[in-house]
Coordinates of C-alpha atoms in Angstrom, one line a residue:
M1202 CA 173.0 113.9 67.0
E1203 CA 173.9 110.7 68.6
E1204 CA 171.9 111.2 72.5
E1205 CA 174.9 111.2 74.8
K1206 CA 174.9 107.4 76.5
I1207 CA 173.7 108.4 80.8
V1208 CA 175.5 106.0 83.6
L1209 CA 173.6 107.1 87.4
T1210 CA 175.7 106.3 89.9
L1211 CA 176.4 106.5 94.0
D1212 CA 179.7 107.6 93.8
A1213 CA 182.3 109.7 91.3
Q1214 CA 183.1 106.4 89.8
P1215 CA 180.6 104.3 88.5
E1216 CA 181.4 100.7 88.3
E1217 CA 179.8 98.8 85.4
E1218 CA 177.5 96.3 86.2
K1219 CA 175.6 93.8 83.9
V1220 CA 171.7 94.2 84.5
E1221 CA 169.0 91.5 83.7
E1222 CA 166.3 91.9 81.5
E1223 CA 163.0 93.4 83.2
V1224 CA 159.6 93.9 82.2
I1225 CA 158.9 98.2 82.3
P1226 CA 156.6 99.0 84.5
E1227 CA 154.1 101.2 83.4
I1228 CA 155.7 105.3 83.0
P1229 CA 154.8 107.3 85.8
K1230 CA 154.3 111.1 85.3
D1231 CA 158.4 112.6 83.9
Q1232 CA 159.4 109.4 82.5
D1233 CA 157.9 111.0 78.7
I1234 CA 161.0 112.0 78.1
L1235 CA 163.4 109.2 78.2
T1236 CA 164.1 106.3 76.4
P1237 CA 163.0 102.9 76.8
E1238 CA 166.7 102.3 77.7
Q1239 CA 167.0 105.5 80.8
R1240 CA 163.8 103.7 81.9
Q1241 CA 165.1 100.2 83.0
Q1242 CA 167.9 102.3 84.1
V1243 CA 166.0 104.0 86.7
N1244 CA 164.6 100.8 87.5
E1245 CA 167.5 99.0 88.1
F1246 CA 169.5 102.4 90.2
A1247 CA 166.4 102.8 92.4
K1248 CA 167.3 98.8 93.4
Q1249 CA 171.0 100.4 94.7
I1250 CA 170.0 103.3 96.5
D1251 CA 170.5 102.8 100.3
L1252 CA 168.7 105.1 102.6
T1253 CA 170.2 103.6 105.9
Q1254 CA 174.4 105.1 104.4
S1255 CA 173.7 108.8 105.7
N1256 CA 176.9 109.7 103.0
V1257 CA 174.5 108.4 100.4
I1258 CA 171.5 110.2 100.8
L1259 CA 174.2 113.8 100.4
Q1260 CA 175.8 112.4 97.3
Y1261 CA 173.3 111.5 95.4
G1262 CA 172.8 113.3 92.2
S1263 CA 175.3 115.7 93.2
A1264 CA 177.3 114.9 90.5
A1265 CA 175.1 115.7 88.0
Q1266 CA 174.3 119.6 90.2
K1267 CA 176.8 120.4 89.8
K1268 CA 177.2 119.5 85.7
I1269 CA 174.7 122.7 85.4
A1270 CA 175.7 123.8 88.0
N1271 CA 179.7 124.8 85.5
F1272 CA 177.0 124.8 82.0
S1273 CA 174.6 127.2 84.2
D1274 CA 178.4 129.3 84.1
A1275 CA 179.3 128.3 81.2
T1276 CA 176.1 129.7 79.0
L1277 CA 176.2 132.8 80.9
E1278 CA 179.7 133.0 80.3
S1279 CA 178.8 133.3 75.9
I1280 CA 175.5 135.3 76.5
K1281 CA 177.8 137.8 78.4
T1282 CA 180.4 137.9 75.1
K1283 CA 177.6 137.4 73.1
D1284 CA 178.0 141.7 72.5
L1285 CA 175.7 142.2 68.6
G1286 CA 176.3 145.5 69.7
E1287 CA 179.1 146.4 67.2
T1288 CA 177.6 144.4 64.7
G1289 CA 174.6 146.7 64.6
Q1290 CA 176.7 150.1 65.1
M1291 CA 178.5 148.9 62.1
L1292 CA 174.3 148.5 59.9
T1293 CA 173.9 151.9 60.8
D1294 CA 177.1 153.6 59.8
L1295 CA 176.5 151.5 56.8
I1296 CA 173.7 153.2 56.2
V1297 CA 174.8 156.3 56.6
E1298 CA 177.4 156.1 54.3
L1299 CA 174.8 154.8 51.8
K1300 CA 172.6 158.0 52.1
G1301 CA 174.9 160.0 51.9
F1302 CA 174.8 159.2 48.1
D1303 CA 171.8 160.2 45.9
A1304 CA 172.2 160.4 42.6
T1305 CA 168.6 162.8 42.5
E1306 CA 169.5 164.9 44.8
E1307 CA 168.3 168.5 43.1
Q1308 CA 171.1 171.1 43.1
K1309 CA 173.6 170.2 45.6
G1310 CA 174.3 166.6 44.8
F1311 CA 174.8 165.3 41.8
A1312 CA 171.3 166.7 39.9
G1313 CA 172.8 169.7 39.0
F1314 CA 176.2 168.7 38.1
F1315 CA 173.7 167.4 35.7
K1316 CA 172.5 170.7 34.5
K1317 CA 176.0 172.2 34.4
Q1318 CA 176.4 169.4 31.5
A1319 CA 180.5 169.4 32.4
N1320 CA 182.6 167.0 34.8
K1321 CA 178.8 165.6 35.8
T1322 CA 179.7 162.6 35.2
Q1323 CA 183.7 162.6 36.8
A1324 CA 181.7 163.9 39.7
L1325 CA 179.7 161.6 39.9
K1326 CA 181.7 158.8 40.3
S1327 CA 184.4 160.5 42.4
K1328 CA 181.9 160.6 44.9
Y1329 CA 180.8 157.4 44.0
D1330 CA 184.6 155.8 44.2
S1331 CA 185.4 157.7 48.3
V1332 CA 181.8 156.1 49.2
E1333 CA 182.2 153.0 48.0
K1334 CA 186.0 152.3 50.0
N1335 CA 184.3 152.8 53.6
V1336 CA 181.5 150.3 52.2
D1337 CA 183.7 147.7 50.9
K1338 CA 185.3 147.7 54.3
I1339 CA 182.2 148.0 56.4
V1340 CA 181.0 144.6 54.6
H1341 CA 184.2 142.4 54.9
N1342 CA 183.8 143.5 58.7
L1343 CA 179.9 142.3 58.2
E1344 CA 181.1 139.1 56.7
D1345 CA 183.8 139.1 59.5
H1346 CA 180.7 139.5 61.9
Q1347 CA 178.7 137.0 60.1
I1348 CA 180.8 134.3 60.7
Q1349 CA 181.7 134.0 64.2
L1350 CA 178.2 134.1 64.4
M1351 CA 177.4 131.1 62.0
K1352 CA 180.0 129.3 64.3
D1353 CA 178.4 130.9 67.3
I1354 CA 174.8 129.5 66.3
E1355 CA 176.4 125.7 66.0
I1356 CA 177.6 125.8 69.4
L1357 CA 175.0 127.2 70.5
D1358 CA 173.5 123.4 68.8
H1359 CA 176.0 121.7 71.0
L1360 CA 175.3 124.0 74.7
Y1361 CA 171.0 122.9 73.9
E1362 CA 172.0 119.0 73.7
K1363 CA 174.6 118.8 76.2
N1364 CA 171.9 120.5 78.6
M1365 CA 169.3 118.2 77.4
T1366 CA 171.4 115.9 78.6
N1367 CA 171.7 117.2 81.7
Y1368 CA 168.0 117.5 82.2
K1369 CA 167.3 113.8 81.6
E1370 CA 170.7 113.0 83.5
L1371 CA 168.6 114.8 86.2
T1372 CA 164.9 113.3 85.6
M1373 CA 166.3 109.7 86.2
Y1374 CA 167.9 110.7 89.0
I1375 CA 165.0 112.3 90.2
L1376 CA 162.6 109.6 89.3
A1377 CA 164.8 106.8 90.8
G1378 CA 164.7 108.4 94.0
K1379 CA 161.3 108.6 94.0
Q1380 CA 160.4 105.4 93.6
K1381 CA 162.8 104.2 96.1
L1382 CA 161.9 106.7 98.4
E1383 CA 157.8 105.0 97.6
D1384 CA 159.1 101.2 98.1
V1385 CA 160.8 102.7 101.3
R1386 CA 158.2 104.2 103.0
N1387 CA 155.5 101.9 102.1
N1388 CA 157.5 98.5 102.4
E1389 CA 160.6 99.0 104.2
L1390 CA 159.8 101.9 107.2
P1391 CA 156.2 100.1 107.9
A1392 CA 157.9 96.4 108.6
L1393 CA 160.4 98.5 110.8
I1394 CA 157.5 100.6 112.8
E1395 CA 155.2 96.8 113.2
K1396 CA 158.0 95.3 114.7
A1397 CA 158.2 98.1 117.0
K1398 CA 155.2 98.1 118.5
R1399 CA 155.4 94.6 118.5
T1400 CA 158.9 94.0 120.0
G1401 CA 158.9 97.2 122.4
L1402 CA 162.2 97.7 122.3
A1403 CA 164.1 100.9 122.0
E1404 CA 166.3 99.8 119.4
D1405 CA 163.7 98.9 117.6
S1406 CA 161.9 102.1 117.7
Q1407 CA 165.1 104.0 117.0
A1408 CA 165.1 102.1 114.2
A1409 CA 161.9 102.9 112.7
N1410 CA 162.5 106.8 113.9
D1411 CA 166.0 106.5 111.8
L1412 CA 165.1 105.6 108.9
A1413 CA 161.6 108.0 108.8
N1414 CA 164.2 110.6 109.7
L1415 CA 166.4 108.8 106.2
C1416 CA 163.4 109.0 104.3
E1417 CA 162.9 112.9 104.8
R1418 CA 166.2 114.2 104.5
F1419 CA 166.1 111.5 100.9
E1420 CA 163.1 113.8 99.9
K1421 CA 164.7 116.7 100.9
K1422 CA 167.7 115.8 98.8
I1423 CA 165.4 115.0 95.7
Y1424 CA 163.4 118.6 96.4
D1425 CA 166.5 119.7 96.1
L1426 CA 166.7 118.1 92.8
E1427 CA 164.2 119.1 91.4
L1428 CA 165.1 122.6 91.8
T1429 CA 168.7 122.0 90.1
R1430 CA 166.6 120.6 87.0
N1431 CA 164.8 123.7 86.7
V1432 CA 167.8 126.2 86.8
S1433 CA 168.5 123.2 83.8
L1434 CA 164.9 123.8 81.8
Q1435 CA 164.9 127.5 81.8
M1436 CA 168.5 126.8 80.5
G1437 CA 167.0 125.4 77.5
P1438 CA 164.6 128.4 76.2
Q1439 CA 167.6 131.0 76.6
I1440 CA 170.3 128.9 74.6
R1441 CA 167.7 129.4 71.8
L1442 CA 167.1 133.0 72.8
V1443 CA 170.4 134.4 72.6
Q1444 CA 170.4 131.3 69.0
N1445 CA 167.9 132.7 67.9
N1446 CA 169.2 136.0 68.0
D1447 CA 171.8 135.3 66.4
T1448 CA 170.3 133.8 63.1
L1449 CA 168.1 136.8 62.8
M1450 CA 171.4 139.2 62.8
T1451 CA 172.9 136.3 60.2
E1452 CA 169.9 137.2 58.3
K1453 CA 170.7 140.8 58.7
I1454 CA 174.1 140.8 57.1
Q1455 CA 172.9 138.2 54.8
S1456 CA 169.8 140.0 53.2
T1457 CA 172.1 143.4 53.3
I1458 CA 175.0 141.6 51.6
M1459 CA 173.4 140.7 49.6
N1460 CA 170.2 143.0 48.2
T1461 CA 170.7 146.6 50.1
I1462 CA 174.2 146.6 48.3
P1463 CA 174.1 145.2 44.5
L1464 CA 170.9 147.3 44.7
W1465 CA 172.6 151.1 45.9
K1466 CA 175.8 150.0 42.8
S1467 CA 172.9 149.6 40.6
Q1468 CA 171.9 153.4 41.3
M1469 CA 175.7 154.0 40.3
V1470 CA 174.6 152.4 37.2
I1471 CA 171.8 154.3 36.6
A1472 CA 173.3 157.6 37.7
L1473 CA 175.8 157.2 35.1
G1474 CA 173.7 155.9 32.1
L1475 CA 171.0 159.0 33.1
N1476 CA 173.6 160.8 31.4
H1477 CA 174.4 159.5 27.8
S1478 CA 170.4 158.7 28.6
Q1479 CA 169.0 162.2 28.4
Q1480 CA 171.1 163.5 25.8
A1481 CA 169.7 160.2 23.5
I1482 CA 166.0 161.4 24.8
K1483 CA 166.7 164.6 22.9
A1484 CA 167.3 163.2 19.7
Q1485 CA 165.2 160.8 19.7
Q1486 CA 162.1 164.4 20.6
S1487 CA 163.1 165.4 17.6
V1488 CA 163.0 162.0 15.7
D1489 CA 159.6 161.1 17.3
E1490 CA 158.0 165.0 16.2
M1491 CA 158.7 164.8 13.0
T1492 CA 157.8 161.3 12.3
N1493 CA 154.0 161.9 14.6
S1494 CA 153.7 164.8 12.3
L1495 CA 153.4 162.5 8.9
L1496 CA 152.2 159.9 10.4
R1497 CA 148.9 162.4 11.1
K1498 CA 149.5 164.0 7.5
N1499 CA 149.1 160.2 6.7
A1500 CA 146.0 159.2 8.7
D1501 CA 144.2 162.5 7.7
A1502 CA 145.3 161.4 4.0
L1503 CA 144.3 157.8 4.7
K1504 CA 141.1 158.1 7.0
Q1505 CA 139.6 160.9 3.2
A1506 CA 140.1 158.2 1.1
T1507 CA 139.0 155.7 3.1
I1508 CA 135.7 157.4 3.6
E1509 CA 135.0 158.0 -0.3
V1510 CA 136.2 154.2 -1.1
A1511 CA 134.2 153.1 1.5
R1512 CA 131.2 155.4 0.1
E1513 CA 131.6 154.1 -3.3
S1514 CA 131.5 150.8 -2.9
E1515 CA 128.2 151.2 -0.5
K1516 CA 127.1 152.3 -3.6
G1517 CA 125.0 150.2 -5.8
I1518 CA 124.8 149.4 -9.3
V1519 CA 121.9 151.4 -10.2
D1520 CA 120.8 153.7 -8.1
I1521 CA 117.5 152.6 -6.2
E1522 CA 115.1 156.2 -7.7
T1523 CA 115.6 155.5 -10.8
L1524 CA 115.0 151.0 -9.8
K1525 CA 111.7 153.5 -7.4
H1526 CA 110.7 155.6 -11.2
T1527 CA 111.6 152.6 -13.2
N1528 CA 109.3 150.1 -11.2
E1529 CA 106.4 152.7 -11.7
Q1530 CA 106.4 152.9 -14.9
L1531 CA 106.1 149.2 -15.5
I1532 CA 103.7 149.3 -12.7
S1533 CA 101.4 152.6 -15.1
T1534 CA 102.3 150.6 -18.4
L1535 CA 100.5 147.4 -17.3
D1536 CA 98.3 149.4 -15.9
E1537 CA 97.6 151.7 -19.6
V1538 CA 97.9 147.9 -21.3
V1539 CA 95.4 145.8 -18.8
K1540 CA 93.2 149.4 -19.7
I1541 CA 93.4 149.0 -23.5
Q1542 CA 93.4 145.2 -23.3
D1543 CA 90.0 145.8 -21.3
E1544 CA 88.8 148.9 -23.6
G1545 CA 90.1 145.8 -26.4
R1546 CA 87.9 143.3 -25.1
Q1547 CA 84.9 145.6 -24.8
K1548 CA 85.0 147.3 -28.2
R1549 CA 85.3 143.4 -29.9
A1550 CA 82.1 142.1 -27.8
E1551 CA 80.0 145.8 -29.4
A1552 CA 81.7 144.8 -32.7
Q1553 CA 80.9 141.4 -32.1
L1554 CA 77.5 142.6 -31.9
E1555 CA 77.6 145.3 -34.9
L1556 CA 78.2 142.5 -37.1
T1557 CA 75.5 140.0 -36.2
R1558 CA 73.0 142.8 -36.5
I1559 CA 74.5 144.3 -39.7
E1560 CA 74.8 139.9 -41.1
A1561 CA 71.4 139.0 -39.7
Q1562 CA 70.1 142.8 -42.4
L1563 CA 72.6 141.3 -44.8
K1564 CA 70.1 138.4 -44.9
D1565 CA 66.4 140.3 -44.4
K1566 CA 67.4 142.0 -47.6
L1567 CA 68.3 139.3 -49.5
L1568 CA 65.3 136.7 -48.1
E1569 CA 63.3 140.1 -49.3
I1570 CA 64.8 140.9 -52.4
H1571 CA 63.6 137.2 -53.7
K1572 CA 59.7 137.4 -52.8

């Protein structure tokens, strides 16, 4: 939003004047909210203030004060007419209607109809139709209030910007006045006092006294403007507070329309679906029992077969006891063979000795014969 142009004036209808470029002095207190152009305007305007004219002091900043007064009245009227009680009551009525419909209520509600198995669906639908009419009516009214609240929020934004403009305008009058007052008290008034002391004339003393009184009146006027500016300062948070209340209520209505109502209607869908679901559940339970029985039997048979297969698959082709026996027999056989071989070796050695002895006996005998 483009900032509203502020024009400072010493009378009701100011004339446009060309201002010469001037270096902006060091920014004093309260000037941080002003733009460089506005600060320049304050400096130029301070030069136009003539404290020797009583009417200037009387009317100084009065137009800005009147804007604040009128704006305060308009804002107060907006706040007074902002009655959110009706919207809150509609939300309360809506909650009552929704709570009045309970698809899971025992005996007294529709659970009793479910148990009786007769007219339960139609009874539930009739109850829903009755509540839905009231709900739709309340929702329609809430939507109208939501639209109005959204418009009010936008208006309050404009009011806030307008109040900020008024606040700046008052600040500019205050700064210009303080700047002029400081200049007069530091320069013009000391000069008049010095002149009165130098001349000793009563008229010079009266002129210095008159200027001092005018400075005092102007200082009070500036203070009065500061009080008015404080009213404008307080107006900002007040506007935002009302705007925040409107925003919160708008969000509450939006949440109700977008979340609460659809969730409640889904309850109706679930309640109607329960009727068919319960019948399907009973049929499914029978199928499940048969299926489970068959699965248990197959599981038992599969377990037994699997165990037997596993047991056989883990067995070796030759039993370990057989291998053990064979190994023992082999070792025994080898021991016997070694024993037989040792015995044969020993017998051969003994036979060799015997053969040698026999051969010697034979040789001896043959020699004996040829003697």
